[in-house]
Amino acid sequence: MLLYDYVVDRKSALSKASCATGFDDGGPAPHGFVGKQLCPDFVMSVPEYISIPRDAVRITEVGSMKKWTRWQDWVTVVAGLYAALSVIWSVPAGSSAALMVVFGALLIVSGVINLAMPGTPAMEWVQAAFGALLFLSPWLGSYSMQAGVAWTSWITGLVALVVTAMAIKPSTEEHRHHMVSPSQ
């Protein structure tokens, strides 16, 4: 999605609008396009179609979240990988092996989804739930008295939960920034 900054001289006063375009082809907006659905903050008193010179349009990319770059999601993937693989070198107790592999794999999958599609707060909350469940799994799976596997679950679950909690607010802001609500 692109952001078009329009500067319009109207009655000796400069009005500025930032309009999120809905054009999926990445091309520029039609000459002078300002639609009520795309620029709700700007449509105060400006006519629906105005003439804007092409050189007055500056195109910049919206948002700072890039695919495959968020460190929080990489940390979650590594924590999930460690939890899932730790059953190889840890002595299993109760249902520790099953819970650690399942929640570790779910953390890996949710982390990869968040890396591929940043700005999806619902997936961040799901990932946080997986981290919390991994943290709680020693009590849920009756292996809290086994130090090795219990501490692995607690540490990897807490790490995943904390870094995901740190990522929820930026993800929500990015999601809200990309939302375009139709107005009639």
JSON list of C-alpha atoms in Angstrom, two decimals:
[
{"chain": "A", "resi": 1, "resn": "MET", "atom": "CA", "xyz": [0.00, 0.00, 0.00]},
{"chain": "A", "resi": 2, "resn": "LEU", "atom": "CA", "xyz": [1.29, 3.46, -0.82]},
{"chain": "A", "resi": 3, "resn": "LEU", "atom": "CA", "xyz": [0.80, 6.79, 0.85]},
{"chain": "A", "resi": 4, "resn": "TYR", "atom": "CA", "xyz": [0.14, 9.83, -1.30]},
{"chain": "A", "resi": 5, "resn": "ASP", "atom": "CA", "xyz": [0.82, 13.20, 0.26]},
{"chain": "A", "resi": 6, "resn": "TYR", "atom": "CA", "xyz": [-1.22, 15.83, -1.51]},
{"chain": "A", "resi": 7, "resn": "VAL", "atom": "CA", "xyz": [-0.60, 19.53, -1.01]},
{"chain": "A", "resi": 8, "resn": "VAL", "atom": "CA", "xyz": [-3.42, 21.63, -2.36]},
{"chain": "A", "resi": 9, "resn": "ASP", "atom": "CA", "xyz": [-3.51, 25.43, -2.48]},
{"chain": "A", "resi": 10, "resn": "ARG", "atom": "CA", "xyz": [-7.11, 26.36, -1.78]},
{"chain": "A", "resi": 11, "resn": "LYS", "atom": "CA", "xyz": [-8.14, 29.97, -1.08]},
{"chain": "A", "resi": 12, "resn": "SER", "atom": "CA", "xyz": [-4.57, 31.00, -0.12]},
{"chain": "A", "resi": 13, "resn": "ALA", "atom": "CA", "xyz": [-4.36, 28.29, 2.51]},
{"chain": "A", "resi": 14, "resn": "LEU", "atom": "CA", "xyz": [-2.41, 25.08, 2.21]},
{"chain": "A", "resi": 15, "resn": "SER", "atom": "CA", "xyz": [-4.29, 21.94, 3.01]},
{"chain": "A", "resi": 16, "resn": "LYS", "atom": "CA", "xyz": [-2.45, 18.67, 3.30]},
{"chain": "A", "resi": 17, "resn": "ALA", "atom": "CA", "xyz": [-3.92, 15.20, 3.19]},
{"chain": "A", "resi": 18, "resn": "SER", "atom": "CA", "xyz": [-2.40, 11.78, 3.51]},
{"chain": "A", "resi": 19, "resn": "CYS", "atom": "CA", "xyz": [-4.51, 9.37, 1.54]},
{"chain": "A", "resi": 20, "resn": "ALA", "atom": "CA", "xyz": [-4.04, 5.62, 1.66]},
{"chain": "A", "resi": 21, "resn": "THR", "atom": "CA", "xyz": [-4.75, 4.37, -1.82]},
{"chain": "A", "resi": 22, "resn": "GLY", "atom": "CA", "xyz": [-6.56, 1.19, -2.57]},
{"chain": "A", "resi": 23, "resn": "PHE", "atom": "CA", "xyz": [-4.85, 0.53, -5.89]},
{"chain": "A", "resi": 24, "resn": "ASP", "atom": "CA", "xyz": [-3.39, -2.96, -5.81]},
{"chain": "A", "resi": 25, "resn": "ASP", "atom": "CA", "xyz": [-1.42, -2.61, -9.02]},
{"chain": "A", "resi": 26, "resn": "GLY", "atom": "CA", "xyz": [1.01, -0.24, -7.33]},
{"chain": "A", "resi": 27, "resn": "GLY", "atom": "CA", "xyz": [0.37, 2.44, -9.93]},
{"chain": "A", "resi": 28, "resn": "PRO", "atom": "CA", "xyz": [-0.27, 6.05, -9.06]},
{"chain": "A", "resi": 29, "resn": "ALA", "atom": "CA", "xyz": [-3.73, 7.31, -8.30]},
{"chain": "A", "resi": 30, "resn": "PRO", "atom": "CA", "xyz": [-5.64, 8.88, -11.18]},
{"chain": "A", "resi": 31, "resn": "HIS", "atom": "CA", "xyz": [-4.85, 12.54, -11.70]},
{"chain": "A", "resi": 32, "resn": "GLY", "atom": "CA", "xyz": [-6.58, 14.59, -9.01]},
{"chain": "A", "resi": 33, "resn": "PHE", "atom": "CA", "xyz": [-8.17, 11.62, -7.26]},
{"chain": "A", "resi": 34, "resn": "VAL", "atom": "CA", "xyz": [-9.32, 12.18, -3.73]},
{"chain": "A", "resi": 35, "resn": "GLY", "atom": "CA", "xyz": [-12.13, 9.85, -2.81]},
{"chain": "A", "resi": 36, "resn": "LYS", "atom": "CA", "xyz": [-14.28, 9.95, 0.30]},
{"chain": "A", "resi": 37, "resn": "GLN", "atom": "CA", "xyz": [-13.58, 6.30, 0.98]},
{"chain": "A", "resi": 38, "resn": "LEU", "atom": "CA", "xyz": [-9.83, 6.67, 0.76]},
{"chain": "A", "resi": 39, "resn": "CYS", "atom": "CA", "xyz": [-9.28, 10.05, 2.41]},
{"chain": "A", "resi": 40, "resn": "PRO", "atom": "CA", "xyz": [-11.88, 10.48, 5.15]},
{"chain": "A", "resi": 41, "resn": "ASP", "atom": "CA", "xyz": [-9.83, 13.05, 7.09]},
{"chain": "A", "resi": 42, "resn": "PHE", "atom": "CA", "xyz": [-9.31, 15.23, 4.03]},
{"chain": "A", "resi": 43, "resn": "VAL", "atom": "CA", "xyz": [-12.85, 15.44, 2.73]},
{"chain": "A", "resi": 44, "resn": "MET", "atom": "CA", "xyz": [-13.84, 18.16, 5.17]},
{"chain": "A", "resi": 45, "resn": "SER", "atom": "CA", "xyz": [-14.55, 20.90, 2.66]},
{"chain": "A", "resi": 46, "resn": "VAL", "atom": "CA", "xyz": [-12.55, 19.94, -0.41]},
{"chain": "A", "resi": 47, "resn": "PRO", "atom": "CA", "xyz": [-14.51, 18.86, -3.48]},
{"chain": "A", "resi": 48, "resn": "GLU", "atom": "CA", "xyz": [-14.44, 15.15, -4.31]},
{"chain": "A", "resi": 49, "resn": "TYR", "atom": "CA", "xyz": [-12.33, 15.68, -7.45]},
{"chain": "A", "resi": 50, "resn": "ILE", "atom": "CA", "xyz": [-9.68, 18.36, -7.49]},
{"chain": "A", "resi": 51, "resn": "SER", "atom": "CA", "xyz": [-6.82, 19.07, -9.82]},
{"chain": "A", "resi": 52, "resn": "ILE", "atom": "CA", "xyz": [-3.44, 18.18, -8.36]},
{"chain": "A", "resi": 53, "resn": "PRO", "atom": "CA", "xyz": [-0.22, 18.59, -10.35]},
{"chain": "A", "resi": 54, "resn": "ARG", "atom": "CA", "xyz": [1.77, 15.34, -10.72]},
{"chain": "A", "resi": 55, "resn": "ASP", "atom": "CA", "xyz": [4.88, 16.92, -9.20]},
{"chain": "A", "resi": 56, "resn": "ALA", "atom": "CA", "xyz": [2.93, 17.67, -5.99]},
{"chain": "A", "resi": 57, "resn": "VAL", "atom": "CA", "xyz": [2.54, 13.96, -5.29]},
{"chain": "A", "resi": 58, "resn": "ARG", "atom": "CA", "xyz": [5.20, 12.25, -3.23]},
{"chain": "A", "resi": 59, "resn": "ILE", "atom": "CA", "xyz": [4.96, 8.47, -2.95]},
{"chain": "A", "resi": 60, "resn": "THR", "atom": "CA", "xyz": [6.35, 6.74, 0.12]},
{"chain": "A", "resi": 61, "resn": "GLU", "atom": "CA", "xyz": [5.85, 3.27, 1.50]},
{"chain": "A", "resi": 62, "resn": "VAL", "atom": "CA", "xyz": [3.52, 2.98, 4.47]},
{"chain": "A", "resi": 63, "resn": "GLY", "atom": "CA", "xyz": [4.68, 1.27, 7.61]},
{"chain": "A", "resi": 64, "resn": "SER", "atom": "CA", "xyz": [7.99, 0.09, 8.87]},
{"chain": "A", "resi": 65, "resn": "MET", "atom": "CA", "xyz": [7.24, -3.63, 9.08]},
{"chain": "A", "resi": 66, "resn": "LYS", "atom": "CA", "xyz": [9.00, -5.61, 6.40]},
{"chain": "A", "resi": 67, "resn": "LYS", "atom": "CA", "xyz": [8.59, -9.31, 5.81]},
{"chain": "A", "resi": 68, "resn": "TRP", "atom": "CA", "xyz": [11.15, -11.60, 7.45]},
{"chain": "A", "resi": 69, "resn": "THR", "atom": "CA", "xyz": [12.83, -8.84, 9.48]},
{"chain": "A", "resi": 70, "resn": "ARG", "atom": "CA", "xyz": [11.08, -8.66, 12.85]},
{"chain": "A", "resi": 71, "resn": "TRP", "atom": "CA", "xyz": [13.47, -9.85, 15.52]},
{"chain": "A", "resi": 72, "resn": "GLN", "atom": "CA", "xyz": [10.63, -10.71, 17.93]},
{"chain": "A", "resi": 73, "resn": "ASP", "atom": "CA", "xyz": [9.28, -13.34, 15.56]},
{"chain": "A", "resi": 74, "resn": "TRP", "atom": "CA", "xyz": [12.74, -14.78, 14.91]},
{"chain": "A", "resi": 75, "resn": "VAL", "atom": "CA", "xyz": [13.27, -15.13, 18.67]},
{"chain": "A", "resi": 76, "resn": "THR", "atom": "CA", "xyz": [9.92, -16.89, 18.96]},
{"chain": "A", "resi": 77, "resn": "VAL", "atom": "CA", "xyz": [10.83, -19.29, 16.14]},
{"chain": "A", "resi": 78, "resn": "VAL", "atom": "CA", "xyz": [14.14, -20.10, 17.84]},
{"chain": "A", "resi": 79, "resn": "ALA", "atom": "CA", "xyz": [12.41, -20.59, 21.22]},
{"chain": "A", "resi": 80, "resn": "GLY", "atom": "CA", "xyz": [9.87, -22.92, 19.62]},
{"chain": "A", "resi": 81, "resn": "LEU", "atom": "CA", "xyz": [12.61, -24.82, 17.82]},
{"chain": "A", "resi": 82, "resn": "TYR", "atom": "CA", "xyz": [14.56, -25.22, 21.05]},
{"chain": "A", "resi": 83, "resn": "ALA", "atom": "CA", "xyz": [11.47, -26.43, 22.92]},
{"chain": "A", "resi": 84, "resn": "ALA", "atom": "CA", "xyz": [10.54, -28.91, 20.20]},
{"chain": "A", "resi": 85, "resn": "LEU", "atom": "CA", "xyz": [14.07, -30.27, 19.81]},
{"chain": "A", "resi": 86, "resn": "SER", "atom": "CA", "xyz": [14.90, -30.35, 23.52]},
{"chain": "A", "resi": 87, "resn": "VAL", "atom": "CA", "xyz": [13.03, -33.63, 23.89]},
{"chain": "A", "resi": 88, "resn": "ILE", "atom": "CA", "xyz": [15.99, -35.24, 22.10]},
{"chain": "A", "resi": 89, "resn": "TRP", "atom": "CA", "xyz": [18.47, -34.48, 24.91]},
{"chain": "A", "resi": 90, "resn": "SER", "atom": "CA", "xyz": [16.07, -34.14, 27.87]},
{"chain": "A", "resi": 91, "resn": "VAL", "atom": "CA", "xyz": [14.68, -36.95, 29.97]},
{"chain": "A", "resi": 92, "resn": "PRO", "atom": "CA", "xyz": [10.90, -36.93, 29.38]},
{"chain": "A", "resi": 93, "resn": "ALA", "atom": "CA", "xyz": [8.52, -36.90, 32.31]},
{"chain": "A", "resi": 94, "resn": "GLY", "atom": "CA", "xyz": [4.74, -37.11, 32.26]},
{"chain": "A", "resi": 95, "resn": "SER", "atom": "CA", "xyz": [3.52, -35.73, 28.98]},
{"chain": "A", "resi": 96, "resn": "SER", "atom": "CA", "xyz": [6.46, -33.35, 28.60]},
{"chain": "A", "resi": 97, "resn": "ALA", "atom": "CA", "xyz": [7.65, -34.70, 25.27]},
{"chain": "A", "resi": 98, "resn": "ALA", "atom": "CA", "xyz": [4.27, -34.35, 23.58]},
{"chain": "A", "resi": 99, "resn": "LEU", "atom": "CA", "xyz": [3.50, -30.90, 25.00]},
{"chain": "A", "resi": 100, "resn": "MET", "atom": "CA", "xyz": [6.94, -29.48, 24.25]},
{"chain": "A", "resi": 101, "resn": "VAL", "atom": "CA", "xyz": [6.93, -30.77, 20.68]},
{"chain": "A", "resi": 102, "resn": "VAL", "atom": "CA", "xyz": [3.38, -29.59, 20.00]},
{"chain": "A", "resi": 103, "resn": "PHE", "atom": "CA", "xyz": [3.73, -26.12, 21.56]},
{"chain": "A", "resi": 104, "resn": "GLY", "atom": "CA", "xyz": [7.24, -25.72, 20.14]},
{"chain": "A", "resi": 105, "resn": "ALA", "atom": "CA", "xyz": [5.99, -26.58, 16.65]},
{"chain": "A", "resi": 106, "resn": "LEU", "atom": "CA", "xyz": [3.03, -24.21, 17.05]},
{"chain": "A", "resi": 107, "resn": "LEU", "atom": "CA", "xyz": [5.41, -21.41, 18.07]},
{"chain": "A", "resi": 108, "resn": "ILE", "atom": "CA", "xyz": [7.52, -22.11, 14.99]},
{"chain": "A", "resi": 109, "resn": "VAL", "atom": "CA", "xyz": [4.50, -22.04, 12.68]},
{"chain": "A", "resi": 110, "resn": "SER", "atom": "CA", "xyz": [3.02, -18.90, 14.24]},
{"chain": "A", "resi": 111, "resn": "GLY", "atom": "CA", "xyz": [6.41, -17.18, 14.16]},
{"chain": "A", "resi": 112, "resn": "VAL", "atom": "CA", "xyz": [6.88, -17.98, 10.48]},
{"chain": "A", "resi": 113, "resn": "ILE", "atom": "CA", "xyz": [3.36, -16.74, 9.71]},
{"chain": "A", "resi": 114, "resn": "ASN", "atom": "CA", "xyz": [4.09, -13.49, 11.58]},
{"chain": "A", "resi": 115, "resn": "LEU", "atom": "CA", "xyz": [7.37, -13.14, 9.72]},
{"chain": "A", "resi": 116, "resn": "ALA", "atom": "CA", "xyz": [5.67, -13.65, 6.37]},
{"chain": "A", "resi": 117, "resn": "MET", "atom": "CA", "xyz": [2.68, -11.42, 7.16]},
{"chain": "A", "resi": 118, "resn": "PRO", "atom": "CA", "xyz": [3.70, -8.70, 9.62]},
{"chain": "A", "resi": 119, "resn": "GLY", "atom": "CA", "xyz": [0.97, -6.49, 10.96]},
{"chain": "A", "resi": 120, "resn": "THR", "atom": "CA", "xyz": [-1.55, -9.22, 11.82]},
{"chain": "A", "resi": 121, "resn": "PRO", "atom": "CA", "xyz": [-2.39, -8.65, 15.48]},
{"chain": "A", "resi": 122, "resn": "ALA", "atom": "CA", "xyz": [-4.70, -11.67, 15.70]},
{"chain": "A", "resi": 123, "resn": "MET", "atom": "CA", "xyz": [-1.79, -13.97, 14.89]},
{"chain": "A", "resi": 124, "resn": "GLU", "atom": "CA", "xyz": [0.35, -12.17, 17.48]},
{"chain": "A", "resi": 125, "resn": "TRP", "atom": "CA", "xyz": [-2.27, -12.95, 20.14]},
{"chain": "A", "resi": 126, "resn": "VAL", "atom": "CA", "xyz": [-2.39, -16.59, 19.02]},
{"chain": "A", "resi": 127, "resn": "GLN", "atom": "CA", "xyz": [1.41, -16.74, 19.27]},
{"chain": "A", "resi": 128, "resn": "ALA", "atom": "CA", "xyz": [1.27, -15.22, 22.76]},
{"chain": "A", "resi": 129, "resn": "ALA", "atom": "CA", "xyz": [-1.26, -17.88, 23.77]},
{"chain": "A", "resi": 130, "resn": "PHE", "atom": "CA", "xyz": [1.08, -20.63, 22.52]},
{"chain": "A", "resi": 131, "resn": "GLY", "atom": "CA", "xyz": [3.93, -19.13, 24.55]},
{"chain": "A", "resi": 132, "resn": "ALA", "atom": "CA", "xyz": [1.72, -18.97, 27.64]},
{"chain": "A", "resi": 133, "resn": "LEU", "atom": "CA", "xyz": [0.59, -22.58, 27.15]},
{"chain": "A", "resi": 134, "resn": "LEU", "atom": "CA", "xyz": [4.20, -23.72, 26.79]},
{"chain": "A", "resi": 135, "resn": "PHE", "atom": "CA", "xyz": [5.01, -21.86, 30.02]},
{"chain": "A", "resi": 136, "resn": "LEU", "atom": "CA", "xyz": [2.06, -23.52, 31.80]},
{"chain": "A", "resi": 137, "resn": "SER", "atom": "CA", "xyz": [2.67, -26.97, 30.31]},
{"chain": "A", "resi": 138, "resn": "PRO", "atom": "CA", "xyz": [4.80, -28.30, 33.24]},
{"chain": "A", "resi": 139, "resn": "TRP", "atom": "CA", "xyz": [1.75, -27.93, 35.49]},
{"chain": "A", "resi": 140, "resn": "LEU", "atom": "CA", "xyz": [-0.74, -29.02, 32.82]},
{"chain": "A", "resi": 141, "resn": "GLY", "atom": "CA", "xyz": [1.33, -32.07, 31.89]},
{"chain": "A", "resi": 142, "resn": "SER", "atom": "CA", "xyz": [2.39, -33.03, 35.43]},
{"chain": "A", "resi": 143, "resn": "TYR", "atom": "CA", "xyz": [6.11, -32.62, 34.95]},
{"chain": "A", "resi": 144, "resn": "SER", "atom": "CA", "xyz": [6.81, -29.55, 37.06]},
{"chain": "A", "resi": 145, "resn": "MET", "atom": "CA", "xyz": [8.96, -31.60, 39.46]},
{"chain": "A", "resi": 146, "resn": "GLN", "atom": "CA", "xyz": [11.37, -32.65, 36.67]},
{"chain": "A", "resi": 147, "resn": "ALA", "atom": "CA", "xyz": [13.82, -29.77, 36.62]},
{"chain": "A", "resi": 148, "resn": "GLY", "atom": "CA", "xyz": [15.29, -30.19, 33.12]},
{"chain": "A", "resi": 149, "resn": "VAL", "atom": "CA", "xyz": [12.15, -30.34, 31.02]},
{"chain": "A", "resi": 150, "resn": "ALA", "atom": "CA", "xyz": [10.19, -28.03, 33.32]},
{"chain": "A", "resi": 151, "resn": "TRP", "atom": "CA", "xyz": [12.80, -25.25, 33.15]},
{"chain": "A", "resi": 152, "resn": "THR", "atom": "CA", "xyz": [13.05, -25.66, 29.39]},
{"chain": "A", "resi": 153, "resn": "SER", "atom": "CA", "xyz": [9.29, -25.19, 29.08]},
{"chain": "A", "resi": 154, "resn": "TRP", "atom": "CA", "xyz": [9.23, -22.26, 31.48]},
{"chain": "A", "resi": 155, "resn": "ILE", "atom": "CA", "xyz": [12.13, -20.40, 29.87]},
{"chain": "A", "resi": 156, "resn": "THR", "atom": "CA", "xyz": [11.18, -20.96, 26.23]},
{"chain": "A", "resi": 157, "resn": "GLY", "atom": "CA", "xyz": [7.50, -20.23, 26.93]},
{"chain": "A", "resi": 158, "resn": "LEU", "atom": "CA", "xyz": [8.30, -17.05, 28.85]},
{"chain": "A", "resi": 159, "resn": "VAL", "atom": "CA", "xyz": [10.75, -15.85, 26.19]},
{"chain": "A", "resi": 160, "resn": "ALA", "atom": "CA", "xyz": [8.14, -16.42, 23.48]},
{"chain": "A", "resi": 161, "resn": "LEU", "atom": "CA", "xyz": [5.44, -14.71, 25.54]},
{"chain": "A", "resi": 162, "resn": "VAL", "atom": "CA", "xyz": [7.54, -11.64, 26.38]},
{"chain": "A", "resi": 163, "resn": "VAL", "atom": "CA", "xyz": [8.85, -10.99, 22.86]},
{"chain": "A", "resi": 164, "resn": "THR", "atom": "CA", "xyz": [5.40, -11.55, 21.39]},
{"chain": "A", "resi": 165, "resn": "ALA", "atom": "CA", "xyz": [3.91, -9.12, 23.91]},
{"chain": "A", "resi": 166, "resn": "MET", "atom": "CA", "xyz": [6.50, -6.59, 22.74]},
{"chain": "A", "resi": 167, "resn": "ALA", "atom": "CA", "xyz": [5.38, -7.12, 19.14]},
{"chain": "A", "resi": 168, "resn": "ILE", "atom": "CA", "xyz": [1.62, -6.83, 19.69]},
{"chain": "A", "resi": 169, "resn": "LYS", "atom": "CA", "xyz": [1.43, -3.02, 19.90]},
{"chain": "A", "resi": 170, "resn": "PRO", "atom": "CA", "xyz": [3.50, -2.31, 16.75]},
{"chain": "A", "resi": 171, "resn": "SER", "atom": "CA", "xyz": [1.57, -4.99, 14.90]},
{"chain": "A", "resi": 172, "resn": "THR", "atom": "CA", "xyz": [-1.75, -3.49, 15.97]},
{"chain": "A", "resi": 173, "resn": "GLU", "atom": "CA", "xyz": [-0.63, 0.00, 14.94]},
{"chain": "A", "resi": 174, "resn": "GLU", "atom": "CA", "xyz": [0.50, -1.29, 11.55]},
{"chain": "A", "resi": 175, "resn": "HIS", "atom": "CA", "xyz": [-2.81, -3.10, 11.10]},
{"chain": "A", "resi": 176, "resn": "ARG", "atom": "CA", "xyz": [-4.81, 0.02, 11.99]},
{"chain": "A", "resi": 177, "resn": "HIS", "atom": "CA", "xyz": [-2.67, 2.12, 9.68]},
{"chain": "A", "resi": 178, "resn": "HIS", "atom": "CA", "xyz": [-3.52, -0.15, 6.75]},
{"chain": "A", "resi": 179, "resn": "MET", "atom": "CA", "xyz": [-7.24, -0.32, 7.51]},
{"chain": "A", "resi": 180, "resn": "VAL", "atom": "CA", "xyz": [-9.35, 1.80, 5.18]},
{"chain": "A", "resi": 181, "resn": "SER", "atom": "CA", "xyz": [-12.90, 2.13, 6.41]},
{"chain": "A", "resi": 182, "resn": "PRO", "atom": "CA", "xyz": [-15.48, 2.87, 3.75]},
{"chain": "A", "resi": 183, "resn": "SER", "atom": "CA", "xyz": [-17.56, 5.95, 4.42]},
{"chain": "A", "resi": 184, "resn": "GLN", "atom": "CA", "xyz": [-20.82, 6.64, 2.71]}
]
